[in-house]
Coordinates of C-alpha atoms and ligand atoms in Angstrom, one line a residue:
H1 CA 107.0 94.9 74.1
V2 CA 107.4 91.8 76.3
D3 CA 110.7 93.0 77.7
D4 CA 109.3 96.4 78.3
A5 CA 106.3 94.9 80.1
L6 CA 108.6 92.7 82.2
S7 CA 110.7 95.6 83.3
R8 CA 107.6 97.3 84.6
L9 CA 106.8 94.2 86.6
D10 CA 109.9 95.0 88.7
R11 CA 107.9 97.7 90.5
F12 CA 105.0 95.4 91.2
E13 CA 105.3 94.6 94.9
I14 CA 102.6 92.8 96.8
E15 CA 102.1 92.9 100.5
T16 CA 101.0 89.8 102.3
P17 CA 98.8 89.7 105.4
A18 CA 100.0 88.5 108.8
W19 CA 96.4 87.2 109.4
G20 CA 96.8 84.9 106.3
Y21 CA 99.5 82.9 108.0
A22 CA 97.5 82.1 111.2
D23 CA 94.7 79.6 111.8
T24 CA 91.4 81.2 110.9
G25 CA 88.0 79.8 110.1
T26 CA 84.4 80.7 109.7
R27 CA 82.0 81.6 112.4
F28 CA 81.1 77.9 112.5
G29 CA 84.5 76.7 113.4
K30 CA 88.2 76.9 113.0
F31 CA 90.3 74.0 111.6
L32 CA 93.9 73.9 112.6
Q33 CA 96.9 73.4 110.4
P34 CA 100.1 72.1 112.0
A35 CA 102.3 74.5 110.1
A36 CA 100.1 77.6 110.7
A37 CA 101.8 80.6 112.5
R38 CA 100.6 81.6 115.9
T39 CA 103.0 84.3 117.0
I40 CA 104.2 87.4 115.2
E41 CA 107.6 85.8 114.9
E42 CA 106.1 82.8 113.1
K43 CA 104.1 85.1 110.8
I44 CA 107.2 87.1 110.0
E45 CA 109.0 83.8 109.3
D46 CA 106.3 82.8 106.9
A47 CA 106.0 86.1 105.1
A48 CA 109.7 86.2 104.7
T49 CA 109.5 82.7 103.1
V50 CA 106.9 83.9 100.6
H51 CA 109.2 86.8 99.7
A52 CA 112.2 84.5 99.5
F53 CA 110.5 82.3 96.9
T54 CA 108.6 85.0 94.9
G55 CA 110.9 88.0 95.3
C56 CA 107.9 90.3 95.1
C57 CA 106.4 90.3 98.6
P58 CA 108.7 92.4 100.6
R59 CA 106.2 93.6 103.2
M60 CA 103.8 92.0 105.7
A61 CA 100.6 93.8 106.8
T62 CA 99.9 93.5 110.5
H63 CA 96.8 93.6 112.6
V64 CA 97.3 95.6 115.7
L65 CA 95.3 93.6 118.2
W66 CA 96.6 90.2 117.0
D67 CA 100.2 91.1 116.3
F68 CA 101.0 93.8 118.8
P69 CA 99.5 92.8 122.1
E70 CA 100.3 95.2 124.9
G71 CA 103.8 94.6 126.0
V72 CA 105.3 93.8 122.6
A73 CA 107.7 96.5 121.4
P74 CA 106.8 97.5 117.8
A75 CA 110.4 98.5 117.0
Q76 CA 111.6 95.1 117.9
V77 CA 109.0 93.5 115.6
A78 CA 110.2 95.7 112.8
E79 CA 113.8 94.8 113.6
L80 CA 113.0 91.1 113.5
A81 CA 111.2 91.5 110.1
L82 CA 114.3 93.3 108.8
Q83 CA 116.5 90.5 110.0
E84 CA 114.3 88.0 108.1
G85 CA 114.5 90.2 105.0
I86 CA 111.1 91.9 105.0
R87 CA 109.4 95.0 106.4
I88 CA 106.3 95.7 108.3
G89 CA 103.7 97.0 105.8
S90 CA 100.2 98.5 106.5
I91 CA 99.0 98.7 110.0
N92 CA 95.4 97.5 110.5
P93 CA 93.7 98.6 113.6
N94 CA 91.1 96.2 115.0
L95 CA 87.8 98.0 115.7
F96 CA 85.5 95.0 115.7
Q97 CA 86.5 92.3 118.1
D98 CA 86.2 93.8 121.5
Q99 CA 82.9 93.6 123.4
I100 CA 82.8 97.4 123.5
Y101 CA 82.2 97.4 119.7
K102 CA 78.9 95.5 119.9
Y103 CA 77.1 98.4 118.2
G104 CA 80.1 99.6 116.2
S105 CA 83.2 101.6 116.8
A106 CA 83.6 105.1 115.3
A107 CA 79.9 105.2 114.5
S108 CA 78.7 103.5 117.7
P109 CA 76.0 105.3 119.7
N110 CA 78.0 104.4 122.7
E111 CA 80.5 107.1 123.6
K112 CA 82.8 104.6 125.4
A113 CA 83.1 102.6 122.2
R114 CA 84.0 105.7 120.2
E115 CA 86.6 106.6 122.8
A116 CA 88.0 103.0 122.7
A117 CA 88.3 103.3 118.9
D118 CA 90.1 106.7 119.2
A119 CA 92.6 105.2 121.7
H120 CA 93.1 102.1 119.6
V121 CA 93.7 104.1 116.4
E122 CA 96.1 106.5 118.2
R123 CA 98.1 103.5 119.4
S124 CA 98.0 102.1 115.9
I125 CA 99.5 105.3 114.5
Q126 CA 102.2 105.1 117.2
I127 CA 102.9 101.5 116.1
A128 CA 103.1 102.6 112.5
R129 CA 105.7 105.3 113.5
E130 CA 107.7 102.8 115.5
T131 CA 107.7 100.1 112.8
G132 CA 108.5 102.5 110.0
S133 CA 105.1 101.8 108.3
N134 CA 103.5 104.6 106.3
V135 CA 100.0 103.1 105.7
L136 CA 97.2 103.0 108.2
S137 CA 94.5 100.8 106.7
L138 CA 91.0 101.0 108.2
W139 CA 88.2 98.5 107.8
F140 CA 85.1 98.9 109.9
A141 CA 82.6 96.3 110.9
D142 CA 80.3 99.2 111.8
G143 CA 76.7 98.9 110.7
T144 CA 73.3 97.8 112.0
N145 CA 71.3 94.6 111.7
Y146 CA 67.8 95.8 111.8
P147 CA 65.8 98.6 110.1
A148 CA 65.4 101.5 112.5
Q149 CA 68.1 100.2 114.8
D150 CA 70.0 103.5 114.7
D151 CA 70.2 106.9 113.2
L152 CA 72.0 106.6 109.9
I153 CA 72.8 110.3 109.6
R154 CA 74.2 110.5 113.1
R155 CA 76.4 107.5 112.4
K156 CA 77.6 109.0 109.1
R157 CA 78.6 112.2 110.8
A158 CA 80.3 110.3 113.7
M159 CA 82.3 108.2 111.2
A160 CA 83.3 111.3 109.2
S161 CA 84.5 113.1 112.3
A162 CA 86.6 110.2 113.5
L163 CA 88.2 109.7 110.1
H164 CA 89.1 113.4 110.0
Q165 CA 90.6 113.4 113.5
W166 CA 92.6 110.2 112.8
H167 CA 93.8 111.6 109.4
D168 CA 95.1 114.7 111.2
A169 CA 96.8 112.6 113.9
M170 CA 99.0 110.8 111.3
P171 CA 102.5 112.0 110.7
E172 CA 103.2 113.7 107.3
G173 CA 104.2 110.8 105.2
M174 CA 101.5 108.5 106.3
T175 CA 98.5 107.5 104.1
L176 CA 95.0 106.6 105.5
L177 CA 93.2 103.9 103.5
V178 CA 89.5 103.7 103.8
E179 CA 88.0 100.3 102.9
Y180 CA 84.4 99.6 102.1
K181 CA 82.3 96.5 102.3
P182 CA 78.6 96.1 101.5
F183 CA 77.6 93.6 104.2
E184 CA 79.0 91.3 106.9
P185 CA 79.2 91.4 109.8
A186 CA 76.4 93.9 109.6
F187 CA 73.5 92.6 107.6
Y188 CA 71.1 95.5 107.3
H189 CA 73.4 98.5 106.7
S190 CA 77.2 99.0 106.8
D191 CA 78.4 102.5 107.6
I192 CA 81.0 102.4 104.7
A193 CA 79.1 100.2 102.3
D194 CA 80.5 101.1 98.9
W195 CA 83.3 103.0 97.0
G196 CA 81.2 106.2 96.9
M197 CA 80.9 106.3 100.6
A198 CA 84.6 105.5 101.1
Y199 CA 85.4 108.2 98.6
T200 CA 83.3 110.8 100.4
F201 CA 84.7 109.9 103.8
A202 CA 88.3 109.9 102.5
Q203 CA 87.8 113.3 100.9
Q204 CA 86.4 114.7 104.0
A205 CA 89.1 113.2 106.1
G206 CA 92.0 115.0 104.4
A207 CA 94.4 114.9 101.5
R208 CA 96.3 111.8 102.6
A209 CA 93.2 109.6 102.8
K210 CA 92.4 107.3 99.8
V211 CA 90.1 104.5 99.0
L212 CA 91.0 100.9 99.4
V213 CA 89.4 98.5 97.0
D214 CA 89.0 95.0 98.4
T215 CA 88.2 93.0 95.3
G216 CA 85.9 90.7 97.3
H217 CA 83.8 93.6 98.8
H218 CA 81.3 94.2 96.0
L219 CA 77.8 93.1 95.4
P220 CA 77.4 90.5 92.6
G221 CA 77.8 92.0 89.2
A222 CA 79.5 95.2 90.3
N223 CA 81.9 96.5 87.6
I224 CA 85.1 96.7 89.7
E225 CA 87.3 97.9 86.9
H226 CA 85.0 100.9 86.3
I227 CA 85.3 101.8 89.9
V228 CA 89.0 101.5 89.7
A229 CA 89.2 103.7 86.6
F230 CA 87.0 106.3 88.2
L231 CA 89.1 106.4 91.4
L232 CA 92.3 106.5 89.4
D233 CA 91.2 109.5 87.5
E234 CA 90.2 111.2 90.8
G235 CA 93.6 110.5 92.4
M236 CA 91.7 108.6 95.1
L237 CA 92.8 105.0 94.5
G238 CA 94.9 104.1 97.5
G239 CA 95.3 100.4 97.0
F240 CA 93.9 97.0 96.8
H241 CA 93.1 94.0 98.9
F242 CA 93.4 91.1 96.5
N243 CA 91.1 88.1 96.8
D244 CA 88.4 86.5 94.7
R245 CA 84.8 85.7 95.5
K246 CA 82.1 83.4 94.3
Y247 CA 79.1 84.6 96.4
G248 CA 80.1 87.2 99.0
D249 CA 83.3 88.1 100.7
D250 CA 84.9 84.7 101.0
D251 CA 88.7 85.1 100.7
L252 CA 89.1 82.9 97.7
T253 CA 92.4 83.0 95.8
I254 CA 92.7 85.9 93.4
G255 CA 91.8 84.8 89.9
S256 CA 90.5 81.5 91.0
I257 CA 87.0 82.3 90.0
D258 CA 87.3 85.1 87.4
P259 CA 90.8 85.8 86.2
Y260 CA 89.5 87.9 83.3
A261 CA 88.0 90.3 85.8
V262 CA 91.3 90.7 87.5
F263 CA 93.0 91.2 84.1
R264 CA 90.4 94.0 83.3
I265 CA 91.2 95.7 86.6
F266 CA 94.9 95.6 85.9
A267 CA 94.2 96.8 82.3
Q268 CA 92.6 100.0 83.7
I269 CA 95.7 100.7 85.8
V270 CA 98.0 100.1 82.8
L271 CA 95.9 102.3 80.5
A272 CA 95.5 105.1 83.1
D273 CA 99.3 105.3 83.1
E274 CA 100.1 104.7 79.5
V275 CA 97.2 106.6 77.9
H276 CA 96.4 109.3 80.5
G277 CA 99.7 109.7 82.3
I278 CA 98.1 109.1 85.6
D279 CA 100.7 108.3 88.3
T280 CA 99.9 104.8 89.5
R281 CA 103.2 104.2 91.3
S282 CA 101.8 104.7 94.8
I283 CA 99.0 102.2 94.6
A284 CA 99.4 99.7 97.5
Y285 CA 98.9 96.1 96.3
M286 CA 98.0 93.9 99.2
I287 CA 96.6 90.4 99.6
D288 CA 93.7 89.9 101.9
Q289 CA 93.1 86.2 102.0
S290 CA 92.8 83.9 105.0
H291 CA 92.8 80.4 103.8
N292 CA 91.0 77.9 106.0
L293 CA 91.9 74.9 104.0
K294 CA 94.8 75.6 101.7
P295 CA 98.3 75.5 103.3
K296 CA 98.9 79.2 104.1
I297 CA 102.3 79.7 102.5
E298 CA 101.5 77.8 99.3
A299 CA 98.3 79.8 99.0
M300 CA 100.2 83.0 99.3
V301 CA 102.9 82.1 96.8
Q302 CA 100.2 80.9 94.4
T303 CA 98.3 84.2 94.8
A304 CA 101.4 86.4 94.3
V305 CA 102.4 84.5 91.2
T306 CA 98.8 84.7 89.8
A307 CA 98.7 88.4 90.4
Q308 CA 102.0 88.8 88.5
E309 CA 100.8 86.7 85.6
L310 CA 97.5 88.7 85.2
Y311 CA 99.3 92.0 85.6
L312 CA 101.9 91.1 83.0
K313 CA 99.1 90.1 80.6
A314 CA 97.6 93.6 81.1
L315 CA 101.0 95.2 80.6
L316 CA 101.0 93.4 77.2
I317 CA 98.0 95.3 75.9
P318 CA 99.2 97.5 73.0
A319 CA 97.7 100.8 74.1
A320 CA 98.2 102.7 70.9
R321 CA 96.4 100.0 68.8
L322 CA 93.6 99.9 71.4
L323 CA 93.1 103.6 71.2
E324 CA 92.9 103.4 67.4
A325 CA 90.3 100.7 67.6
Q326 CA 88.3 102.6 70.1
A327 CA 88.5 105.9 68.1
S328 CA 87.2 104.1 65.0
T329 CA 84.5 102.4 67.0
D330 CA 85.9 99.0 66.0
I331 CA 84.4 97.3 69.0
V332 CA 85.2 93.8 68.0
G333 CA 88.8 94.8 67.2
A334 CA 89.2 96.5 70.5
E335 CA 87.9 93.6 72.4
E336 CA 90.1 91.2 70.5
I337 CA 93.1 93.3 71.7
Y338 CA 92.1 92.6 75.3
R339 CA 91.5 88.9 74.6
E340 CA 94.8 88.5 72.8
A341 CA 96.6 89.9 75.8
F342 CA 94.6 87.9 78.2
Y343 CA 95.3 84.6 76.4
R344 CA 99.0 85.2 76.0
H345 CA 101.3 82.6 77.5
V346 CA 103.3 84.4 80.1
R347 CA 104.7 81.7 82.3
G348 CA 107.7 81.1 80.1
P349 CA 108.8 84.8 79.9
L350 CA 108.0 85.2 83.6
A351 CA 110.2 82.2 84.5
E352 CA 113.0 83.7 82.5
W353 CA 112.6 87.1 84.1
R354 CA 112.7 85.6 87.6
R355 CA 115.8 83.6 86.8
H356 CA 117.5 86.8 85.6
R357 CA 116.8 88.4 88.9
G358 CA 118.1 85.5 90.9
H359 CA 114.6 84.3 92.0
E360 CA 113.1 80.9 91.7
A361 CA 111.8 80.4 88.1
S362 CA 108.8 78.6 89.4
P363 CA 108.2 79.8 93.0
L364 CA 105.2 77.5 93.8
E365 CA 106.9 74.4 92.6
A366 CA 110.1 75.3 94.4
Y367 CA 108.3 75.9 97.6
R368 CA 106.2 72.7 97.3
T369 CA 109.4 70.6 96.9
S370 CA 111.4 72.5 99.5
G371 CA 110.2 70.5 102.5
I372 CA 109.7 73.7 104.5
E373 CA 106.0 73.0 105.1
N374 CA 106.6 69.7 106.8
E375 CA 109.6 71.0 108.7
R376 CA 107.6 74.0 110.0
A377 CA 104.6 71.7 110.9
K378 CA 106.9 69.5 113.0
I379 CA 108.6 72.4 114.8
R380 CA 105.3 74.3 115.4
S381 CA 103.4 71.2 116.6
D382 CA 106.1 70.5 119.1
R383 CA 106.1 74.1 120.2
R384 CA 102.3 74.1 120.6
A385 CA 102.4 70.9 122.6
A386 CA 105.1 72.2 124.8
E387 CA 103.1 75.3 125.5
G388 CA 99.9 73.4 126.0
Y389 CA 98.1 75.2 123.3
T390 CA 95.0 73.6 121.8
G391 CA 93.4 76.3 119.8
G392 CA 90.2 75.7 117.8
D393 CA 88.0 77.3 120.3
R394 CA 87.6 80.7 118.6
T395 CA 86.7 81.5 115.1
L396 CA 89.6 83.9 114.8
D397 CA 93.0 83.4 116.2
T398 CA 93.4 86.5 118.2
G399 CA 97.1 85.9 118.4
L400 CA 96.9 87.2 121.9
V401 CA 99.4 84.7 123.1
R402 CA 102.2 87.0 124.2
C403 CA 105.3 86.6 122.1
S404 CA 107.4 84.4 124.1
N405 CA 110.7 85.4 125.5
S406 CA 111.9 81.8 125.7
R407 CA 112.6 81.8 121.9
G408 CA 114.8 84.8 122.7
R409 CA 113.7 87.2 120.0
I410 CA 111.0 89.7 120.8
A411 CA 111.1 90.7 124.4
A412 CA 107.9 91.6 126.1
T413 CA 108.5 94.9 127.8
Ligands
LIG501 C1 86.9 91.5 106.8 O1 86.0 91.5 105.7 C2 88.3 91.7 106.3 O2 88.6 90.7 105.4 C3 88.5 93.1 105.7 O3 88.6 92.9 104.3 C4 89.7 93.6 106.2 O4 90.5 94.2 105.3 C5 90.4 92.4 106.8 O5 89.3 91.7 107.3 C6 91.3 92.7 107.9 O6 90.7 93.4 108.9
LIG502 MN1 90.1 93.7 103.1

């Protein structure tokens, strides 16, 4: 059974986020790391390093505003990624940072804001075409902060109509992912607050729209694996943003707070496939973590490896035995099957499996002893100093520094 489970791990690819390699912070401040990436080239370099050490992170998600400032040719970015050994993954429009979005984007009462959102998403779709990406991933900061601030039904209709229009503007093979989040930055209502709203919007948008489950975007106590099972059976689970949370959406490392919850999510995916024959192959697994304090690459390697470990444990659940226990209402027996799989030692078999595939047996240890972090810190500090960059003044690195020609790679057109 272990070998069988391991062979299924081959198909488990995890996308890492470009924004997770840059300096980020909270709304109270941003603390810089000398090795953090600032340009798209540096982010690609880091994502490629994560893939080189783990062998399971072949794509990097990009954020349009931060990674494709006007003047940067998307095809060249895709080409550079290829040269480094990865591909450009999901394209994430930014519908929240510009002043025009003060009252929202697609649901804003301001027509100019809705038009800006349309134009930005159109451009994002074009970038997806040019980079060879087939996933357009939408997260909205849209919402209100005060009771009575706006008309909730008007906003709902405006959101639905925008999503429908954007869905239809996508080329054939592209998927639209609709992400939900209960609160923040909006603190009274969010226009897509939970999975039910994301599901409804996705259905109304069209056949290629699916729900994106960001594990950190649930109110305390929500049963995420139940949501996952429900969406799977409806054919509406588009993908995940992995992270963990303690209180609210806080970008903690997946499994760092509640690994058993992550295991239970993976268990639903494995059982949907094994017991119900549901096709789970097109689920997009993506990390959405911006680490303010952990070194970025280490955090990303640690996250990918943790996800592999927990997924493998779920793959080790003996589905037939579980079904038997469930059918005979042997509740304790059924739960013990979960627990046995969860407490299995998987690091040994995983190391062996990696070695066979020519990867590092222990990716995190290998990276930590590689000296890359220090080397990159030195190169990037010097580069920053030469460019007179100080940073630290904004809570989010917009990455709006134009990719420089001087390093001779991505030409600004
Ligand atoms: C903000 O909450 C967020 O973390 C969402 O989860 C998005 O997926 C991500 O930023 C990128 O826009
Ligand atoms: Mn997310």
